[in-house]
Amino acid sequence: MAVSANGTKLENLVNPQVLADMISAELPNAIRFAPLAVVGRKLEGRAGNTITMPKYGYIGDAVDVAEGEDIPISQMSTTTTQVTVKKAGKGVEITDEAVLSGYGDPVGELKNQLKMAIANKMDNDVLDSLKTAKLTASGAMSVATLLSARVKFGENVNQPAVAVMNS
């Protein structure tokens, strides 16, 4: 991308490597839905934009076994699913005069607003995914229904979880 004659250049401002490090260090704390989502870093430093994720299938619930009877044996299985990583970005152009003469801390404010813009984008994407997620259950919502849903997603039912529902 060409920079206009009055555009910010590296020699005039802050090294973007430093700015990126500062934002990335604070970004996970700015994302409201971060506790509900897994942040993957498998593609850092690698070519490509697709991750293949393996997952175990559920062997089913245990059954009652009478004395002296054999315990039923189940076979474990695995499947895979592919996830494509997308890119989101936001840019700001600032002149060296604005940095030097602007009221307050323009570079600090730029950093905060970029962090907020990226965090809001990620939050909105998670929220959009949650809006389209559907769990169909017969009858009223129950603990058993929620546990069954977690099993379908390959989650450990003994780990803490959060359910986001519309009343």
Tab-separated table of C-alpha atoms in Angstrom:
chain	number	residue	atom	x	y	z
A	1	MET	CA	0.000	0.000	0.000
A	2	ALA	CA	1.356	3.401	-0.904
A	3	VAL	CA	1.637	5.961	1.885
A	4	SER	CA	0.588	9.500	1.108
A	5	ALA	CA	3.219	12.235	1.172
A	6	ASN	CA	2.107	13.329	4.641
A	7	GLY	CA	1.658	9.776	5.937
A	8	THR	CA	3.416	8.341	8.935
A	9	LYS	CA	6.629	6.462	8.229
A	10	LEU	CA	8.656	4.255	10.534
A	11	GLU	CA	11.491	6.782	10.689
A	12	ASN	CA	9.046	9.432	11.966
A	13	LEU	CA	7.255	7.576	14.675
A	14	VAL	CA	7.365	4.358	16.650
A	15	ASN	CA	8.744	1.054	15.363
A	16	PRO	CA	5.614	-1.026	14.570
A	17	GLN	CA	7.277	-4.115	16.091
A	18	VAL	CA	7.251	-2.413	19.477
A	19	LEU	CA	3.689	-1.203	19.004
A	20	ALA	CA	2.527	-4.671	17.969
A	21	ASP	CA	4.149	-6.219	21.034
A	22	MET	CA	2.456	-3.712	23.313
A	23	ILE	CA	-0.961	-4.328	21.780
A	24	SER	CA	-0.673	-8.104	21.714
A	25	ALA	CA	0.379	-8.194	25.357
A	26	GLU	CA	-2.765	-6.296	26.371
A	27	LEU	CA	-5.175	-7.623	23.763
A	28	PRO	CA	-6.208	-10.909	25.443
A	29	ASN	CA	-7.289	-8.960	28.533
A	30	ALA	CA	-9.405	-6.612	26.395
A	31	ILE	CA	-11.486	-9.373	24.785
A	32	ARG	CA	-14.667	-9.863	26.805
A	33	PHE	CA	-15.436	-13.328	25.414
A	34	ALA	CA	-11.857	-14.629	25.771
A	35	PRO	CA	-12.827	-16.872	28.712
A	36	LEU	CA	-15.447	-18.546	26.490
A	37	ALA	CA	-13.174	-19.178	23.505
A	38	VAL	CA	-9.980	-21.088	22.934
A	39	VAL	CA	-7.185	-18.895	21.612
A	40	GLY	CA	-5.061	-20.976	19.261
A	41	ARG	CA	-1.523	-20.032	18.307
A	42	LYS	CA	-0.683	-22.992	16.048
A	43	LEU	CA	-0.194	-20.867	12.925
A	44	GLU	CA	2.215	-18.332	14.430
A	45	GLY	CA	5.352	-18.327	12.315
A	46	ARG	CA	3.937	-20.865	9.823
A	47	ALA	CA	2.589	-20.577	6.318
A	48	GLY	CA	-1.063	-21.296	5.662
A	49	ASN	CA	-4.400	-20.304	7.135
A	50	THR	CA	-6.078	-23.631	7.904
A	51	ILE	CA	-5.797	-25.779	11.008
A	52	THR	CA	-6.934	-29.403	11.082
A	53	MET	CA	-8.255	-30.223	14.514
A	54	PRO	CA	-8.652	-33.843	15.636
A	55	LYS	CA	-11.233	-34.798	18.215
A	56	TYR	CA	-12.291	-37.972	19.966
A	57	GLY	CA	-15.770	-39.358	19.572
A	58	TYR	CA	-17.749	-40.133	22.711
A	59	ILE	CA	-17.896	-43.826	23.652
A	60	GLY	CA	-21.362	-43.446	25.167
A	61	ASP	CA	-22.714	-43.580	28.689
A	62	ALA	CA	-21.901	-46.407	31.063
A	63	VAL	CA	-24.565	-49.056	31.636
A	64	ASP	CA	-25.641	-51.104	34.616
A	65	VAL	CA	-23.889	-54.469	34.757
A	66	ALA	CA	-25.267	-57.388	36.730
A	67	GLU	CA	-23.007	-59.416	38.979
A	68	GLY	CA	-20.888	-61.859	37.052
A	69	GLU	CA	-21.744	-60.301	33.664
A	70	ASP	CA	-19.188	-58.885	31.250
A	71	ILE	CA	-18.748	-55.151	31.009
A	72	PRO	CA	-19.586	-54.010	27.468
A	73	ILE	CA	-16.530	-52.939	25.461
A	74	SER	CA	-16.714	-49.828	23.280
A	75	GLN	CA	-14.360	-48.811	20.532
A	76	MET	CA	-12.877	-45.321	20.563
A	77	SER	CA	-12.943	-43.209	17.424
A	78	THR	CA	-11.557	-39.920	16.161
A	79	THR	CA	-12.589	-37.450	13.502
A	80	THR	CA	-11.109	-34.218	12.218
A	81	THR	CA	-12.489	-30.839	11.310
A	82	GLN	CA	-10.790	-27.970	9.500
A	83	VAL	CA	-10.874	-24.397	10.725
A	84	THR	CA	-9.860	-21.476	8.535
A	85	VAL	CA	-8.227	-18.539	10.269
A	86	LYS	CA	-9.297	-15.132	9.070
A	87	LYS	CA	-7.558	-11.807	9.284
A	88	ALA	CA	-9.002	-8.595	10.666
A	89	GLY	CA	-7.226	-5.279	10.819
A	90	LYS	CA	-7.500	-1.579	11.335
A	91	GLY	CA	-5.030	1.118	10.361
A	92	VAL	CA	-4.339	4.684	11.429
A	93	GLU	CA	-2.139	7.231	9.724
A	94	ILE	CA	-0.547	9.942	11.860
A	95	THR	CA	2.064	12.544	10.996
A	96	ASP	CA	5.121	13.288	13.050
A	97	GLU	CA	3.762	16.794	13.744
A	98	ALA	CA	0.608	15.284	15.175
A	99	VAL	CA	2.741	13.068	17.395
A	100	LEU	CA	4.929	15.935	18.562
A	101	SER	CA	2.344	18.719	18.822
A	102	GLY	CA	-0.972	16.982	19.365
A	103	TYR	CA	-2.750	17.404	22.671
A	104	GLY	CA	-2.224	14.570	25.126
A	105	ASP	CA	-0.565	11.357	23.980
A	106	PRO	CA	-1.619	10.670	20.373
A	107	VAL	CA	0.560	7.551	20.048
A	108	GLY	CA	-0.736	6.120	23.332
A	109	GLU	CA	-4.305	6.858	22.279
A	110	LEU	CA	-3.636	5.276	18.879
A	111	LYS	CA	-2.371	2.146	20.636
A	112	ASN	CA	-5.443	2.008	22.902
A	113	GLN	CA	-7.882	2.514	20.050
A	114	LEU	CA	-6.224	-0.147	17.874
A	115	LYS	CA	-6.380	-2.581	20.790
A	116	MET	CA	-10.046	-1.725	21.360
A	117	ALA	CA	-10.875	-2.036	17.633
A	118	ILE	CA	-9.318	-5.513	17.384
A	119	ALA	CA	-10.828	-6.689	20.680
A	120	ASN	CA	-14.288	-5.464	19.643
A	121	LYS	CA	-13.982	-7.217	16.268
A	122	MET	CA	-13.070	-10.492	17.988
A	123	ASP	CA	-15.892	-10.095	20.515
A	124	ASN	CA	-18.400	-9.351	17.745
A	125	ASP	CA	-17.263	-12.439	15.795
A	126	VAL	CA	-17.682	-14.650	18.876
A	127	LEU	CA	-21.094	-13.111	19.547
A	128	ASP	CA	-22.152	-13.703	15.921
A	129	SER	CA	-21.118	-17.363	16.276
A	130	LEU	CA	-23.056	-17.678	19.509
A	131	LYS	CA	-26.157	-16.207	17.856
A	132	THR	CA	-26.160	-18.930	15.204
A	133	ALA	CA	-25.343	-21.828	17.543
A	134	LYS	CA	-28.328	-24.062	18.145
A	135	LEU	CA	-28.928	-26.797	20.643
A	136	THR	CA	-32.085	-28.733	20.099
A	137	ALA	CA	-33.464	-30.487	23.113
A	138	SER	CA	-36.717	-32.250	23.706
A	139	GLY	CA	-38.439	-30.965	26.780
A	140	ALA	CA	-37.096	-28.468	29.263
A	141	MET	CA	-33.434	-27.496	29.513
A	142	SER	CA	-31.700	-29.617	32.115
A	143	VAL	CA	-28.252	-30.461	33.414
A	144	ALA	CA	-28.392	-33.732	31.476
A	145	THR	CA	-29.140	-31.840	28.237
A	146	LEU	CA	-26.238	-29.465	28.825
A	147	LEU	CA	-23.868	-32.340	29.619
A	148	SER	CA	-24.980	-34.129	26.468
A	149	ALA	CA	-24.258	-31.002	24.422
A	150	ARG	CA	-20.789	-30.694	25.932
A	151	VAL	CA	-20.079	-34.324	25.079
A	152	LYS	CA	-21.141	-33.683	21.470
A	153	PHE	CA	-18.563	-30.891	21.300
A	154	GLY	CA	-15.880	-33.176	22.729
A	155	GLU	CA	-15.585	-31.278	25.996
A	156	ASN	CA	-14.594	-32.729	29.343
A	157	VAL	CA	-17.810	-32.642	31.373
A	158	ASN	CA	-15.857	-32.520	34.631
A	159	GLN	CA	-14.296	-29.154	33.763
A	160	PRO	CA	-16.066	-25.855	34.591
A	161	ALA	CA	-18.123	-24.384	31.754
A	162	VAL	CA	-20.304	-21.394	30.962
A	163	ALA	CA	-23.674	-21.637	29.226
A	164	VAL	CA	-24.900	-18.596	27.298
A	165	MET	CA	-28.674	-18.821	26.792
A	166	ASN	CA	-31.562	-16.717	25.764
A	167	SER	CA	-34.351	-16.899	28.328
